[in-house]
Amino acid sequence: MQLLIFFYLTITCFFLALFFLLARQFTAEKYCSKAGCAFCALTLATLLIAKGNLPIFKDFESLVFITCILGTLVSFCSPRHGSGTSVRCWGYGFILGLLLLSLFYPKGPSPDGYIQHYIWAIFFLGFRQVALAGMLFSSCFFIQYRKDQRREIKAPISSHPGRNYMLLSAVCFLISEYAGMIWCQRGWGDFWQWSNGFFQSTLVLLYLMTAFHIPGRNGNFDRARSLIGSLSGIFFLTMTMLRSLI
Amino acid sequence: MKKLTEYLSSLQFCLWLLIILIGWFTWASMLAATGHSDTFAQMNNHLLLNWLSISCQKAPLICFWLFGLCAVMTALGINLIFCTWNKILKMAAKHMNRSAMLMLMIHLLFGLVILGHLGSLIFGFRHSNIRLQQGGSFEFESGYRVTADQIHFVNDFAVLTKPMKALTSEEFSFGSNFVQISVYRNDRFLKSERLYFLKPFILDNIQFTLRSFTPPVSTGKTAQNQPSAGTILFISKNPVKSLVFGLFPLMIIGITAYLIMTWKQPGLLNPISKSAGGNTK
């Protein structure tokens, strides 16, 4: 019950944050955003206390965990003025999307298995989810960058912060992959195996590599680069959801 | 000739290869999800050449996919070598630029990590799904022999029908179920050790991994003769494992250092390209 109260309060707070942002009530938006992060953290704490396991294993808890990281990034790391407000707008859009998605999954802690206590599995899943949150945040910058390119505005947002968060996500993703390699080596006798999980992880890695290897400096290539950047978070989220479904 | 080397060193060539690879892995993902997962699982049980000689004719589609992957990866390797030699190395030497040096290091490490992945398919040996009952033994390369001295399984055998990942701590005691093995070489005893799930035993660079337990063969349970579970072991030797495990964190550290060095926005257009590799090829 407590879990559901915190969860629905999280949705309400982020919804209000988006509302106040659109209404240009930035102080109210700031408080709602921070309250959303706090309720999201309380939801995670409730899950943690219920079973004693980190809330990163099942779909519902992992989506809430990603929301918490993304909410924190949006609240504390996005620019406050100019196009930065639009970046936050996209951020709240992603947060509400994640929360909406989590409504479809059974709410509650994951059953206690071996992976909940296995450090490499915890690193693998934890860093993967941090990487996904970072990539969604980087997408916000790229989406706004694309929008600003189309309009003639005084202070267009740069794609550089988006690139930074994307590269940071790539680092987190690689740490997760390294933990996965150790897990695979100890559990199955080899550090990588042909499997659907491996193919999907490789696809995410290739996507990131593509984003960082687009040549040229003219407008077309720039648009292609920002398009790939904009879709990076959605691509990674799709891969993650597919992985949990298959 | 100059045009060819320029193209082989170019970002355009790299980009095309990456796009082909994305398509190739998407296809693999679809194949694995639509009835070819067993073939991929079979590939995990053998080294590459061994699998090609055994199963290539049975799974021509996967075989084609594999050869295609090797071809694209070879082209990517050529691009990496040419680009490193013609562009990154020259740039690093010319400007003695720290971020270019890091870029060079990251690309070289990436190449070595990929080679390590390929090497793990070629070198060493793998013996998968070795089913042993208590007292049973298995002989393999260089006169080695492994014996399952004791198979200690404390839970209900019914849970063994479930995959390991689905088992809860109540159903399966991860700290209590083990297999005691002894390793011999040319009939000389080397060492005895307990294998737990996720706690393999490594001797002479050979890894003995407990994959799972199997239900007892005999169901005739008497007071004197308690039926014992069987076990499935995986025995592997991978000489390039240490190389990959050593280089991978260096690559992560390199990218992190590069990110820190280039965090601040340069006063240029297209910062992704400029600071994440775009200006190097």
CSV table of N, CA and C in Angstrom, one decimal, chain A residues 111-115 117-118 142 145 158-161 163-165 167-168 171 174-175 177-178 181-183 185-196 198-200 202-203 205-207 209-218 222 225 246, chain B residues 11 14-15 18 21-22 25-26 28-29 33 40 43-44 65-66 69 107 110 117 120-121 126 167-169 174 197-198 200 207 209 211 234 236 238 241 244-245 248-249 252 255-256 258-259 262-266 270-273 275-276 279 281:
chain,number,residue,atom,x,y,z
A,111,PRO,N,11.3,-11.5,-6.5
A,111,PRO,CA,11.6,-12.7,-5.6
A,111,PRO,C,13.1,-12.9,-5.4
A,112,ASP,N,13.4,-13.4,-4.2
A,112,ASP,CA,14.8,-13.5,-3.8
A,112,ASP,C,15.5,-14.7,-4.5
A,113,GLY,N,16.3,-14.4,-5.5
A,113,GLY,CA,17.1,-15.4,-6.2
A,113,GLY,C,18.6,-15.2,-6.0
A,114,TYR,N,19.4,-15.9,-6.8
A,114,TYR,CA,20.8,-15.7,-6.6
A,114,TYR,C,21.3,-14.4,-7.1
A,115,ILE,N,20.7,-13.9,-8.2
A,115,ILE,CA,21.3,-12.7,-8.8
A,115,ILE,C,21.2,-11.5,-7.9
A,117,HIS,N,21.9,-11.3,-4.9
A,117,HIS,CA,23.0,-11.2,-4.0
A,117,HIS,C,24.4,-11.3,-4.7
A,118,TYR,N,24.3,-11.4,-6.0
A,118,TYR,CA,25.6,-11.6,-6.7
A,118,TYR,C,26.1,-10.2,-7.2
A,142,PHE,N,19.6,16.6,-27.4
A,142,PHE,CA,19.7,16.4,-28.9
A,142,PHE,C,18.3,16.8,-29.5
A,145,TYR,N,18.2,20.5,-29.4
A,145,TYR,CA,19.2,21.0,-30.4
A,145,TYR,C,18.6,21.0,-31.8
A,158,SER,N,23.4,24.0,-27.3
A,158,SER,CA,24.4,23.2,-28.0
A,158,SER,C,24.2,21.7,-27.8
A,159,SER,N,24.7,21.0,-28.8
A,159,SER,CA,24.6,19.5,-28.6
A,159,SER,C,25.7,18.9,-27.8
A,160,HIS,N,26.6,19.8,-27.4
A,160,HIS,CA,27.8,19.3,-26.6
A,160,HIS,C,27.4,18.6,-25.3
A,161,PRO,N,26.5,19.2,-24.5
A,161,PRO,CA,26.1,18.5,-23.2
A,161,PRO,C,25.5,17.1,-23.6
A,163,ARG,N,26.2,15.2,-26.1
A,163,ARG,CA,27.3,14.4,-26.4
A,163,ARG,C,28.0,13.9,-25.1
A,164,ASN,N,28.2,14.8,-24.2
A,164,ASN,CA,28.9,14.5,-22.9
A,164,ASN,C,28.1,13.4,-22.2
A,165,TYR,N,26.8,13.6,-22.0
A,165,TYR,CA,26.0,12.6,-21.3
A,165,TYR,C,25.9,11.3,-22.1
A,167,LEU,N,28.3,10.1,-23.9
A,167,LEU,CA,29.6,9.4,-23.7
A,167,LEU,C,29.7,8.9,-22.3
A,168,LEU,N,29.1,9.6,-21.3
A,168,LEU,CA,29.1,9.1,-19.9
A,168,LEU,C,28.2,7.9,-19.9
A,171,VAL,N,30.2,5.0,-21.1
A,171,VAL,CA,31.1,4.5,-20.0
A,171,VAL,C,30.4,3.6,-19.1
A,174,LEU,N,29.6,0.3,-20.7
A,174,LEU,CA,30.8,-0.6,-20.8
A,174,LEU,C,31.1,-1.2,-19.4
A,175,ILE,N,31.0,-0.4,-18.4
A,175,ILE,CA,31.2,-1.0,-17.0
A,175,ILE,C,30.2,-2.1,-16.8
A,177,GLU,N,28.8,-3.9,-19.1
A,177,GLU,CA,29.2,-5.1,-19.9
A,177,GLU,C,30.4,-5.8,-19.3
A,178,TYR,N,31.3,-5.1,-18.7
A,178,TYR,CA,32.5,-5.7,-18.1
A,178,TYR,C,32.0,-6.6,-16.9
A,181,MET,N,30.6,-9.6,-18.3
A,181,MET,CA,31.6,-10.6,-18.7
A,181,MET,C,32.1,-11.4,-17.6
A,182,ILE,N,32.3,-10.8,-16.4
A,182,ILE,CA,32.8,-11.6,-15.3
A,182,ILE,C,31.7,-12.6,-14.8
A,183,TRP,N,30.5,-12.1,-14.8
A,183,TRP,CA,29.3,-12.9,-14.4
A,183,TRP,C,29.2,-14.1,-15.3
A,185,GLN,N,31.6,-15.4,-17.2
A,185,GLN,CA,32.8,-16.2,-17.1
A,185,GLN,C,32.7,-17.2,-15.9
A,186,ARG,N,32.2,-16.6,-14.8
A,186,ARG,CA,32.1,-17.4,-13.6
A,186,ARG,C,30.9,-18.4,-13.6
A,187,GLY,N,29.8,-18.0,-14.3
A,187,GLY,CA,28.6,-18.9,-14.3
A,187,GLY,C,28.6,-19.8,-15.4
A,188,TRP,N,29.2,-19.5,-16.6
A,188,TRP,CA,29.0,-20.3,-17.8
A,188,TRP,C,30.3,-20.7,-18.4
A,189,GLY,N,31.4,-20.3,-17.8
A,189,GLY,CA,32.7,-20.7,-18.3
A,189,GLY,C,33.3,-20.0,-19.4
A,190,ASP,N,32.7,-19.0,-19.9
A,190,ASP,CA,33.3,-18.1,-21.0
A,190,ASP,C,32.8,-16.7,-20.8
A,191,PHE,N,33.6,-15.7,-21.3
A,191,PHE,CA,33.2,-14.3,-20.9
A,191,PHE,C,32.2,-13.7,-21.9
A,192,TRP,N,31.9,-14.5,-22.9
A,192,TRP,CA,30.8,-14.0,-23.8
A,192,TRP,C,30.2,-15.2,-24.5
A,193,GLN,N,28.9,-15.1,-24.8
A,193,GLN,CA,28.2,-16.2,-25.5
A,193,GLN,C,27.3,-15.7,-26.5
A,194,TRP,N,27.1,-16.5,-27.6
A,194,TRP,CA,26.1,-16.1,-28.6
A,194,TRP,C,24.7,-16.2,-27.9
A,195,SER,N,24.0,-15.2,-27.8
A,195,SER,CA,22.6,-15.2,-27.3
A,195,SER,C,21.9,-13.9,-27.6
A,196,ASN,N,20.6,-14.0,-27.4
A,196,ASN,CA,19.8,-12.8,-27.7
A,196,ASN,C,20.3,-11.6,-26.9
A,198,PHE,N,23.3,-11.0,-25.8
A,198,PHE,CA,24.5,-10.5,-26.4
A,198,PHE,C,24.3,-9.7,-27.6
A,199,PHE,N,23.4,-10.2,-28.5
A,199,PHE,CA,23.1,-9.4,-29.7
A,199,PHE,C,22.5,-8.0,-29.4
A,200,GLN,N,21.6,-8.0,-28.4
A,200,GLN,CA,21.0,-6.7,-28.1
A,200,GLN,C,22.0,-5.7,-27.5
A,202,THR,N,25.2,-5.8,-28.1
A,202,THR,CA,26.1,-5.3,-29.2
A,202,THR,C,25.4,-4.3,-30.0
A,203,LEU,N,24.1,-4.4,-30.2
A,203,LEU,CA,23.4,-3.4,-31.0
A,203,LEU,C,23.4,-2.0,-30.3
A,205,LEU,N,25.8,-1.0,-28.3
A,205,LEU,CA,27.2,-0.6,-28.5
A,205,LEU,C,27.4,0.0,-29.9
A,206,LEU,N,26.9,-0.7,-30.9
A,206,LEU,CA,27.1,-0.3,-32.3
A,206,LEU,C,26.4,1.0,-32.5
A,207,TYR,N,25.2,1.1,-31.9
A,207,TYR,CA,24.5,2.4,-32.1
A,207,TYR,C,25.3,3.6,-31.5
A,209,MET,N,28.5,3.7,-31.1
A,209,MET,CA,29.7,3.9,-32.0
A,209,MET,C,29.3,4.6,-33.3
A,210,THR,N,28.1,4.3,-33.8
A,210,THR,CA,27.6,5.0,-35.0
A,210,THR,C,27.5,6.5,-34.7
A,211,ALA,N,26.9,6.8,-33.5
A,211,ALA,CA,26.7,8.2,-33.1
A,211,ALA,C,28.0,9.0,-33.0
A,212,PHE,N,29.1,8.3,-32.6
A,212,PHE,CA,30.3,9.0,-32.5
A,212,PHE,C,31.2,8.9,-33.7
A,213,HIS,N,30.7,8.3,-34.8
A,213,HIS,CA,31.6,8.2,-36.0
A,213,HIS,C,30.9,8.7,-37.2
A,214,ILE,N,30.0,9.7,-37.1
A,214,ILE,CA,29.4,10.3,-38.2
A,214,ILE,C,30.4,11.4,-38.8
A,215,PRO,N,30.7,11.3,-40.1
A,215,PRO,CA,31.8,12.2,-40.6
A,215,PRO,C,31.2,13.5,-41.0
A,216,GLY,N,32.0,14.4,-41.3
A,216,GLY,CA,31.6,15.7,-41.9
A,216,GLY,C,31.2,16.7,-41.0
A,217,ARG,N,31.2,18.0,-41.4
A,217,ARG,CA,30.8,19.1,-40.6
A,217,ARG,C,29.7,19.9,-41.2
A,218,ASN,N,29.1,19.4,-42.3
A,218,ASN,CA,28.1,20.3,-42.9
A,218,ASN,C,26.7,20.0,-42.2
A,222,ASP,N,25.3,17.0,-39.5
A,222,ASP,CA,25.0,17.5,-38.2
A,222,ASP,C,23.6,17.1,-37.8
A,225,ARG,N,23.6,13.4,-37.1
A,225,ARG,CA,24.3,13.2,-35.8
A,225,ARG,C,23.3,13.4,-34.7
A,246,ILE,N,11.6,-11.1,-24.3
A,246,ILE,CA,12.0,-12.3,-24.9
A,246,ILE,C,12.6,-13.3,-23.9
B,11,LEU,N,36.1,7.9,-42.2
B,11,LEU,CA,34.9,7.8,-41.3
B,11,LEU,C,33.7,7.2,-42.1
B,14,CYS,N,33.9,3.6,-42.2
B,14,CYS,CA,33.6,3.1,-40.9
B,14,CYS,C,32.1,3.1,-40.6
B,15,LEU,N,31.5,4.3,-41.0
B,15,LEU,CA,30.1,4.4,-40.8
B,15,LEU,C,29.3,3.4,-41.5
B,18,LEU,N,29.6,0.1,-39.7
B,18,LEU,CA,28.8,0.1,-38.5
B,18,LEU,C,27.3,-0.1,-38.8
B,21,LEU,N,26.8,-3.6,-39.7
B,21,LEU,CA,26.8,-4.4,-38.5
B,21,LEU,C,25.5,-4.3,-37.7
B,22,ILE,N,25.0,-3.2,-37.6
B,22,ILE,CA,23.7,-3.0,-36.9
B,22,ILE,C,22.6,-3.9,-37.6
B,25,PHE,N,23.4,-7.6,-36.8
B,25,PHE,CA,23.1,-8.1,-35.5
B,25,PHE,C,21.6,-8.0,-35.2
B,26,THR,N,20.9,-7.1,-35.9
B,26,THR,CA,19.4,-7.1,-35.8
B,26,THR,C,18.9,-8.4,-36.4
B,28,ALA,N,20.5,-11.2,-36.6
B,28,ALA,CA,20.9,-12.3,-35.6
B,28,ALA,C,19.9,-12.4,-34.5
B,29,SER,N,19.5,-11.2,-34.0
B,29,SER,CA,18.6,-11.1,-32.9
B,29,SER,C,17.2,-11.7,-33.3
B,33,ALA,N,15.5,-15.2,-31.9
B,33,ALA,CA,14.1,-15.1,-31.3
B,33,ALA,C,13.1,-16.0,-32.1
B,40,PHE,N,22.5,-21.2,-31.9
B,40,PHE,CA,23.5,-20.3,-31.3
B,40,PHE,C,24.0,-20.9,-30.0
B,43,MET,N,26.7,-23.2,-30.8
B,43,MET,CA,27.9,-22.5,-31.1
B,43,MET,C,28.7,-22.2,-29.8
B,44,ASN,N,28.0,-22.0,-28.7
B,44,ASN,CA,28.6,-21.7,-27.4
B,44,ASN,C,29.4,-22.9,-26.9
B,65,TRP,N,25.5,-16.2,-41.8
B,65,TRP,CA,25.5,-15.1,-40.9
B,65,TRP,C,26.9,-14.9,-40.3
B,66,LEU,N,27.5,-16.0,-39.8
B,66,LEU,CA,28.8,-16.0,-39.2
B,66,LEU,C,29.9,-15.5,-40.1
B,69,LEU,N,29.6,-11.9,-40.7
B,69,LEU,CA,30.1,-11.1,-39.6
B,69,LEU,C,31.6,-11.0,-39.6
B,107,HIS,N,41.2,3.4,-29.4
B,107,HIS,CA,41.0,2.7,-30.7
B,107,HIS,C,41.9,1.4,-30.7
B,110,PHE,N,40.4,-1.1,-28.2
B,110,PHE,CA,39.1,-1.6,-28.8
B,110,PHE,C,39.5,-2.7,-29.8
B,117,HIS,N,38.0,-11.3,-28.3
B,117,HIS,CA,36.7,-12.0,-28.5
B,117,HIS,C,36.9,-13.1,-29.5
B,120,SER,N,39.0,-16.0,-28.3
B,120,SER,CA,38.3,-17.0,-27.4
B,120,SER,C,37.5,-18.0,-28.2
B,121,LEU,N,37.2,-17.7,-29.5
B,121,LEU,CA,36.5,-18.7,-30.3
B,121,LEU,C,37.5,-19.7,-31.0
B,126,ARG,N,37.0,-26.3,-25.2
B,126,ARG,CA,35.7,-26.3,-24.4
B,126,ARG,C,35.1,-27.7,-24.4
B,167,LEU,N,15.3,-19.8,-10.1
B,167,LEU,CA,15.2,-20.4,-8.7
B,167,LEU,C,15.3,-19.3,-7.7
B,168,THR,N,14.5,-19.4,-6.6
B,168,THR,CA,14.6,-18.5,-5.5
B,168,THR,C,15.5,-19.1,-4.4
B,169,SER,N,15.9,-18.3,-3.5
B,169,SER,CA,16.8,-18.8,-2.4
B,169,SER,C,16.2,-19.8,-1.6
B,174,PHE,N,22.0,-21.8,-2.6
B,174,PHE,CA,23.2,-21.6,-3.4
B,174,PHE,C,24.5,-21.8,-2.6
B,197,PHE,N,27.8,-23.0,-7.6
B,197,PHE,CA,27.3,-22.2,-8.7
B,197,PHE,C,27.9,-20.8,-8.6
B,198,LEU,N,28.4,-20.3,-9.7
B,198,LEU,CA,29.1,-19.0,-9.8
B,198,LEU,C,30.5,-19.0,-9.1
B,200,PRO,N,33.6,-21.0,-9.8
B,200,PRO,CA,34.3,-22.1,-10.5
B,200,PRO,C,35.7,-22.3,-9.9
B,207,GLN,N,39.4,-23.9,-16.5
B,207,GLN,CA,38.3,-23.5,-15.6
B,207,GLN,C,37.2,-24.7,-15.5
B,209,THR,N,33.6,-25.3,-14.3
B,209,THR,CA,32.4,-24.5,-13.9
B,209,THR,C,31.2,-25.5,-13.7
B,211,ARG,N,27.6,-26.0,-14.0
B,211,ARG,CA,26.5,-25.4,-14.8
B,211,ARG,C,25.2,-25.6,-14.0
B,234,PHE,N,31.1,-27.6,-17.1
B,234,PHE,CA,31.7,-27.0,-18.3
B,234,PHE,C,33.2,-26.9,-18.0
B,236,SER,N,36.7,-25.5,-19.6
B,236,SER,CA,37.2,-24.7,-20.6
B,236,SER,C,38.6,-24.1,-20.3
B,238,ASN,N,40.8,-20.9,-21.9
B,238,ASN,CA,40.7,-19.8,-22.8
B,238,ASN,C,42.0,-18.9,-22.6
B,241,LYS,N,41.6,-15.0,-22.3
B,241,LYS,CA,40.7,-14.4,-21.3
B,241,LYS,C,41.4,-13.3,-20.5
B,244,VAL,N,41.7,-10.0,-22.4
B,244,VAL,CA,40.5,-9.2,-22.5
B,244,VAL,C,40.1,-8.6,-21.2
B,245,PHE,N,40.2,-9.4,-20.1
B,245,PHE,CA,39.8,-8.9,-18.8
B,245,PHE,C,40.8,-7.8,-18.3
B,248,PHE,N,40.0,-4.5,-21.2
B,248,PHE,CA,38.7,-3.9,-21.2
B,248,PHE,C,38.6,-2.7,-20.2
B,249,PRO,N,39.0,-2.9,-18.9
B,249,PRO,CA,39.0,-1.8,-18.0
B,249,PRO,C,39.8,-0.6,-18.4
B,252,ILE,N,37.9,1.4,-20.7
B,252,ILE,CA,36.9,2.2,-20.0
B,252,ILE,C,37.5,3.4,-19.4
B,255,ILE,N,38.3,6.0,-22.1
B,255,ILE,CA,37.2,6.8,-22.5
B,255,ILE,C,36.8,7.8,-21.4
B,256,THR,N,36.8,7.4,-20.1
B,256,THR,CA,36.5,8.3,-19.0
B,256,THR,C,37.4,9.5,-19.0
B,258,TYR,N,39.1,10.6,-21.5
B,258,TYR,CA,38.9,11.4,-22.7
B,258,TYR,C,37.6,12.3,-22.4
B,259,LEU,N,36.6,11.7,-21.8
B,259,LEU,CA,35.4,12.5,-21.5
B,259,LEU,C,35.7,13.7,-20.6
B,262,THR,N,37.5,16.4,-22.4
B,262,THR,CA,36.7,17.2,-23.4
B,262,THR,C,35.3,17.6,-22.9
B,263,TRP,N,35.1,17.6,-21.6
B,263,TRP,CA,33.8,17.9,-21.1
B,263,TRP,C,33.4,19.3,-21.5
B,264,LYS,N,34.4,20.2,-21.3
B,264,LYS,CA,34.0,21.6,-21.6
B,264,LYS,C,33.9,21.8,-23.1
B,265,GLN,N,32.9,22.6,-23.5
B,265,GLN,CA,32.6,22.8,-24.9
B,265,GLN,C,33.6,23.6,-25.6
B,266,PRO,N,34.2,22.9,-26.7
B,266,PRO,CA,35.1,23.7,-27.5
B,266,PRO,C,34.3,24.7,-28.3
B,270,ASN,N,29.5,21.5,-34.4
B,270,ASN,CA,29.5,20.0,-34.4
B,270,ASN,C,30.5,19.4,-33.3
B,271,PRO,N,30.2,19.7,-32.1
B,271,PRO,CA,31.1,19.2,-31.0
B,271,PRO,C,31.2,17.7,-30.9
B,272,ILE,N,30.2,17.0,-31.3
B,272,ILE,CA,30.3,15.5,-31.2
B,272,ILE,C,31.4,15.1,-32.1
B,273,SER,N,31.4,15.5,-33.3
B,273,SER,CA,32.4,15.1,-34.3
B,273,SER,C,33.8,15.5,-33.9
B,275,SER,N,34.9,16.4,-30.8
B,275,SER,CA,35.5,15.8,-29.6
B,275,SER,C,35.3,14.4,-29.4
B,276,ALA,N,34.5,13.7,-30.2
B,276,ALA,CA,34.3,12.3,-30.0
B,276,ALA,C,34.8,11.5,-31.1
B,279,ASN,N,36.8,14.3,-35.9
B,279,ASN,CA,37.9,15.0,-36.6
B,279,ASN,C,39.1,14.2,-36.8
B,281,LYS,N,39.4,11.2,-38.4
B,281,LYS,CA,39.5,10.3,-39.5
B,281,LYS,C,39.3,11.1,-40.8
